[in-house]
One Martini backbone bead per residue (centre of mass of N, CA, C, O) as a GRO file, in nm:
protein
  253
    1MET     BB    1   0.057   0.063   0.020
    2LYS     BB    2   0.241   0.302  -0.071
    3THR     BB    3   0.070   0.532  -0.188
    4PHE     BB    4  -0.122   0.550   0.052
    5LYS     BB    5   0.099   0.608   0.261
    6ILE     BB    6   0.195   0.868   0.136
    7LEU     BB    7  -0.072   1.020   0.141
    8LEU     BB    8  -0.120   0.987   0.447
    9THR     BB    9   0.139   1.123   0.536
   10ILE     BB   10   0.076   1.397   0.415
   11LEU     BB   11  -0.193   1.449   0.557
   12LEU     BB   12  -0.086   1.414   0.850
   13PHE     BB   13   0.142   1.615   0.836
   14ASN     BB   14  -0.039   1.859   0.759
   15SER     BB   15  -0.239   1.822   1.008
   16SER     BB   16  -0.037   1.924   1.230
   17PHE     BB   17  -0.127   2.235   1.167
   18LEU     BB   18  -0.400   2.111   1.262
   19ILE     BB   19  -0.722   2.084   1.400
   20ALA     BB   20  -0.948   1.864   1.440
   21GLN     BB   21  -1.287   1.907   1.376
   22ASP     BB   22  -1.588   1.914   1.440
   23LEU     BB   23  -1.876   1.846   1.289
   24LYS     BB   24  -2.092   2.002   1.121
   25PRO     BB   25  -2.425   1.973   1.077
   26GLU     BB   26  -2.421   1.999   0.759
   27TYR     BB   27  -2.213   1.762   0.730
   28GLN     BB   28  -2.359   1.538   0.883
   29LYS     BB   29  -2.590   1.513   0.683
   30PHE     BB   30  -2.422   1.399   0.429
   31ILE     BB   31  -2.288   1.169   0.582
   32SER     BB   32  -2.548   1.020   0.656
   33LYS     BB   33  -2.628   0.973   0.361
   34PHE     BB   34  -2.379   0.811   0.280
   35ILE     BB   35  -2.412   0.583   0.484
   36LEU     BB   36  -2.685   0.490   0.366
   37GLU     BB   37  -2.584   0.423   0.081
   38VAL     BB   38  -2.391   0.200   0.177
   39LYS     BB   39  -2.597   0.028   0.331
   40ASN     BB   40  -2.774  -0.003   0.048
   41GLY     BB   41  -2.588  -0.025  -0.207
   42ASP     BB   42  -2.577   0.265  -0.370
   43LYS     BB   43  -2.397   0.302  -0.645
   44GLU     BB   44  -2.518   0.546  -0.794
   45ALA     BB   45  -2.490   0.754  -0.561
   46ILE     BB   46  -2.185   0.718  -0.513
   47ALA     BB   47  -2.089   0.789  -0.802
   48LYS     BB   48  -2.181   1.097  -0.773
   49ARG     BB   49  -1.927   1.149  -0.561
   50ILE     BB   50  -1.738   1.105  -0.812
   51LYS     BB   51  -1.433   1.190  -0.968
   52PHE     BB   52  -1.335   1.147  -1.293
   53PRO     BB   53  -1.075   0.998  -1.245
   54PHE     BB   54  -1.012   0.742  -0.995
   55LYS     BB   55  -0.774   0.679  -0.778
   56ARG     BB   56  -0.549   0.422  -0.730
   57GLU     BB   57  -0.320   0.209  -0.642
   58TYR     BB   58  -0.027   0.180  -0.757
   59PRO     BB   59  -0.094  -0.012  -1.053
   60ILE     BB   60  -0.382   0.052  -1.031
   61PRO     BB   61  -0.630   0.145  -1.203
   62SER     BB   62  -0.827   0.377  -1.270
   63VAL     BB   63  -1.140   0.503  -1.246
   64LYS     BB   64  -1.301   0.609  -1.526
   65ASP     BB   65  -1.617   0.558  -1.453
   66LYS     BB   66  -1.924   0.473  -1.364
   67ALA     BB   67  -1.918   0.186  -1.488
   68ASP     BB   68  -1.650   0.106  -1.355
   69PHE     BB   69  -1.741   0.146  -1.064
   70VAL     BB   70  -1.973  -0.058  -1.056
   71LYS     BB   71  -1.789  -0.298  -1.133
   72ARG     BB   72  -1.572  -0.219  -0.875
   73TYR     BB   73  -1.716  -0.184  -0.604
   74ASP     BB   74  -1.652  -0.458  -0.444
   75GLN     BB   75  -1.343  -0.405  -0.454
   76ILE     BB   76  -1.353  -0.137  -0.281
   77PHE     BB   77  -1.631  -0.208  -0.119
   78ASP     BB   78  -1.578  -0.382   0.124
   79LYS     BB   79  -1.650  -0.506   0.424
   80GLY     BB   80  -1.451  -0.328   0.583
   81LEU     BB   81  -1.539  -0.048   0.472
   82ILE     BB   82  -1.840  -0.068   0.525
   83GLU     BB   83  -1.813  -0.090   0.833
   84LYS     BB   84  -1.669   0.176   0.885
   85ILE     BB   85  -1.905   0.347   0.773
   86THR     BB   86  -2.176   0.223   0.904
   87LYS     BB   87  -2.046   0.248   1.213
   88SER     BB   88  -2.038   0.539   1.198
   89ASP     BB   89  -2.011   0.868   1.349
   90PRO     BB   90  -2.041   1.184   1.243
   91ALA     BB   91  -1.961   1.319   1.533
   92LYS     BB   92  -1.697   1.113   1.597
   93ASP     BB   93  -1.554   0.982   1.312
   94TRP     BB   94  -1.577   1.269   1.191
   95SER     BB   95  -1.353   1.523   1.043
   96GLU     BB   96  -1.228   1.845   1.015
   97VAL     BB   97  -0.939   1.949   0.789
   98GLY     BB   98  -0.987   2.201   0.676
   99TRP     BB   99  -0.926   2.221   0.331
  100ARG     BB  100  -0.896   1.899   0.301
  101GLY     BB  101  -1.150   1.809   0.474
  102ILE     BB  102  -1.311   1.494   0.538
  103MET     BB  103  -1.257   1.241   0.784
  104LEU     BB  104  -1.218   0.901   0.845
  105ASN     BB  105  -1.080   0.883   1.112
  106GLN     BB  106  -0.735   0.859   0.984
  107GLY     BB  107  -0.808   0.831   0.649
  108ASP     BB  108  -0.984   0.615   0.493
  109LEU     BB  109  -1.172   0.870   0.418
  110TRP     BB  110  -1.245   1.138   0.181
  111ILE     BB  111  -1.436   1.448   0.203
  112ASP     BB  112  -1.576   1.712   0.090
  113THR     BB  113  -1.787   1.997   0.147
  114ASP     BB  114  -1.969   1.874  -0.114
  115GLY     BB  115  -1.962   1.540  -0.097
  116LYS     BB  116  -1.690   1.454  -0.225
  117ILE     BB  117  -1.478   1.210  -0.313
  118ILE     BB  118  -1.126   1.206  -0.278
  119SER     BB  119  -1.046   0.946  -0.088
  120ILE     BB  120  -0.932   0.592  -0.068
  121ASN     BB  121  -0.745   0.434   0.210
  122HIS     BB  122  -0.840   0.141   0.102
  123GLN     BB  123  -0.765  -0.220   0.086
  124SER     BB  124  -0.845  -0.491  -0.063
  125ASP     BB  125  -0.786  -0.810  -0.145
  126ALA     BB  126  -0.850  -0.771  -0.447
  127GLU     BB  127  -0.656  -0.528  -0.488
  128LEU     BB  128  -0.400  -0.667  -0.393
  129LYS     BB  129  -0.396  -0.879  -0.616
  130LEU     BB  130  -0.395  -0.681  -0.852
  131LYS     BB  131  -0.137  -0.540  -0.775
  132ASN     BB  132   0.051  -0.792  -0.788
  133ASP     BB  133  -0.007  -0.850  -1.086
  134LYS     BB  134   0.099  -0.576  -1.196
  135ILE     BB  135   0.387  -0.605  -1.089
  136ALA     BB  136   0.456  -0.861  -1.244
  137GLU     BB  137   0.421  -0.730  -1.521
  138GLN     BB  138   0.640  -0.509  -1.491
  139LYS     BB  139   0.888  -0.703  -1.448
  140LYS     BB  140   0.864  -0.798  -1.761
  141LYS     BB  141   0.914  -0.474  -1.874
  142VAL     BB  142   1.209  -0.493  -1.763
  143ASN     BB  143   1.510  -0.504  -1.691
  144SER     BB  144   1.656  -0.754  -1.505
  145SER     BB  145   1.844  -0.554  -1.330
  146VAL     BB  146   1.541  -0.394  -1.236
  147SER     BB  147   1.323  -0.638  -1.122
  148ASN     BB  148   1.361  -0.611  -0.778
  149PHE     BB  149   1.112  -0.477  -0.689
  150LYS     BB  150   0.843  -0.416  -0.477
  151GLU     BB  151   0.747  -0.114  -0.570
  152PRO     BB  152   0.595   0.103  -0.767
  153ILE     BB  153   0.576   0.460  -0.824
  154ALA     BB  154   0.705   0.575  -1.111
  155ILE     BB  155   0.667   0.717  -1.448
  156LEU     BB  156   0.884   0.929  -1.630
  157GLU     BB  157   0.880   1.204  -1.883
  158THR     BB  158   1.093   1.366  -2.081
  159SER     BB  159   1.256   1.487  -2.356
  160LYS     BB  160   1.514   1.269  -2.271
  161PHE     BB  161   1.369   1.093  -2.037
  162ARG     BB  162   1.333   0.778  -1.867
  163ILE     BB  163   1.170   0.717  -1.546
  164ARG     BB  164   1.222   0.520  -1.257
  165ILE     BB  165   1.036   0.461  -0.949
  166ASP     BB  166   1.138   0.255  -0.676
  167ASP     BB  167   1.066   0.017  -0.422
  168LEU     BB  168   1.285  -0.206  -0.241
  169GLY     BB  169   1.235  -0.147   0.053
  170ASN     BB  170   1.227   0.034   0.329
  171ASP     BB  171   1.237   0.311   0.173
  172ASN     BB  172   1.409   0.225  -0.087
  173TYR     BB  173   1.492   0.424  -0.346
  174ARG     BB  174   1.486   0.409  -0.713
  175TYR     BB  175   1.684   0.519  -0.990
  176VAL     BB  176   1.586   0.498  -1.341
  177SER     BB  177   1.758   0.554  -1.662
  178TRP     BB  178   1.665   0.662  -1.994
  179SER     BB  179   1.645   0.715  -2.293
  180ILE     BB  180   1.367   0.803  -2.473
  181LYS     BB  181   1.450   0.592  -2.712
  182LYS     BB  182   1.427   0.381  -2.509
  183LYS     BB  183   1.373   0.090  -2.338
  184MET     BB  184   1.311  -0.080  -2.035
  185THR     BB  185   1.462  -0.344  -2.152
  186ASP     BB  186   1.699  -0.192  -2.146
  187THR     BB  187   1.983  -0.078  -2.050
  188PRO     BB  188   2.060   0.130  -1.823
  189ASP     BB  189   2.216   0.447  -1.772
  190LEU     BB  190   2.090   0.480  -1.468
  191VAL     BB  191   2.162   0.394  -1.115
  192ILE     BB  192   1.990   0.474  -0.798
  193GLU     BB  193   2.012   0.437  -0.463
  194ASN     BB  194   1.891   0.553  -0.160
  195GLY     BB  195   1.641   0.706  -0.165
  196VAL     BB  196   1.414   0.982  -0.087
  197PHE     BB  197   1.133   1.104   0.082
  198VAL     BB  198   0.966   1.437   0.034
  199ALA     BB  199   0.778   1.658   0.191
  200ASP     BB  200   0.610   1.959   0.042
  201GLY     BB  201   0.426   2.110   0.229
  202THR     BB  202   0.045   2.143   0.221
  203GLY     BB  203  -0.044   2.015  -0.088
  204GLY     BB  204   0.130   1.725  -0.152
  205ASN     BB  205   0.392   1.782  -0.233
  206HIS     BB  206   0.676   1.595  -0.379
  207TYR     BB  207   0.999   1.414  -0.342
  208TYR     BB  208   1.281   1.255  -0.496
  209GLU     BB  209   1.607   1.169  -0.366
  210PHE     BB  210   1.932   1.152  -0.536
  211LYS     BB  211   2.271   1.021  -0.487
  212LYS     BB  212   2.588   1.081  -0.686
  213GLY     BB  213   2.823   1.209  -0.560
  214ASP     BB  214   2.791   1.538  -0.688
  215PHE     BB  215   2.504   1.432  -0.746
  216LYS     BB  216   2.156   1.549  -0.779
  217TYR     BB  217   1.826   1.401  -0.782
  218GLU     BB  218   1.499   1.543  -0.866
  219CYS     BB  219   1.162   1.420  -0.820
  220TYR     BB  220   0.883   1.616  -0.885
  221ILE     BB  221   0.555   1.619  -0.743
  222ILE     BB  222   0.259   1.784  -0.863
  223VAL     BB  223  -0.039   1.847  -0.695
  224LEU     BB  224   0.000   2.164  -0.614
  225GLY     BB  225  -0.035   2.422  -0.849
  226GLU     BB  226  -0.024   2.599  -1.103
  227LYS     BB  227  -0.193   2.621  -1.391
  228ASN     BB  228   0.099   2.550  -1.568
  229SER     BB  229   0.186   2.311  -1.429
  230PRO     BB  230   0.351   2.039  -1.413
  231PRO     BB  231   0.338   1.717  -1.291
  232ALA     BB  232   0.661   1.726  -1.327
  233MET     BB  233   1.020   1.714  -1.220
  234LEU     BB  234   1.362   1.749  -1.330
  235THR     BB  235   1.652   1.781  -1.115
  236VAL     BB  236   2.001   1.876  -1.149
  237TYR     BB  237   2.294   1.849  -0.944
  238GLN     BB  238   2.626   2.011  -0.903
  239SER     BB  239   2.757   2.101  -0.625
  240GLY     BB  240   2.465   2.265  -0.583
  241LYS     BB  241   2.426   2.306  -0.896
  242GLU     BB  242   2.223   2.375  -1.146
  243ILE     BB  243   2.212   2.176  -1.470
  244LEU     BB  244   1.902   2.066  -1.467
  245SER     BB  245   1.564   2.124  -1.618
  246GLN     BB  246   1.260   1.921  -1.645
  247ASN     BB  247   0.979   1.846  -1.762
  248ALA     BB  248   0.713   1.613  -1.661
  249LYS     BB  249   0.548   1.320  -1.721
  250ILE     BB  250   0.300   1.093  -1.606
  251VAL     BB  251   0.263   0.773  -1.710
  252SER     BB  252   0.289   0.633  -1.417
  253ARG     BB  253   0.090   0.605  -1.076
   0.00000   0.00000   0.00000
């Protein structure tokens, strides 16, 4: 559950600057309605609360649309999540965390103040199996020298480079880079291990930092940026001086 753990870490880290507040009566009203929808298994009503595409833990595909959600409903809303929701008390188990929204318990599920589901940080056994199957598929699509990762984090592409960020286990992140013209089954041009994850600010932005000799590589993931901000950026430093900066698109995450 690496992606979910990262998201939850960011949310809880940022929440430390705020005190979770008791839910206002007007918010308790639509939370109570949502609880009833889940209790009744009203997939159509719940689907209306979701903005598509709805992200799941990478490499599980995002939920594309309403039809896809209804099809995958039982996979996402398993018995465990349903019980957490239906047994919850809007006044006691749900709390408002500033502009970040309203969370169930310690972040199992987040809803904004308009009643839209922002994030579901719960993973069913079915999703865990799907995730493991997808990881196994990815391992067959990379060069054997770098197929030993525990969990994939992201694949980024700049104008010149294709970059994989993987977790080797115990939060040991690895940077693997190819020329954009090469395939990931080719021998990598650069491999750096022992990278670290860094949460940046209160908007969910974060980056992965990798060091090799005098060089430092930063892969910055922009969750909350300006209107024309790219999804990600690659910045390279040599002896503390920036020598390269390229916008990146997130191919998979």
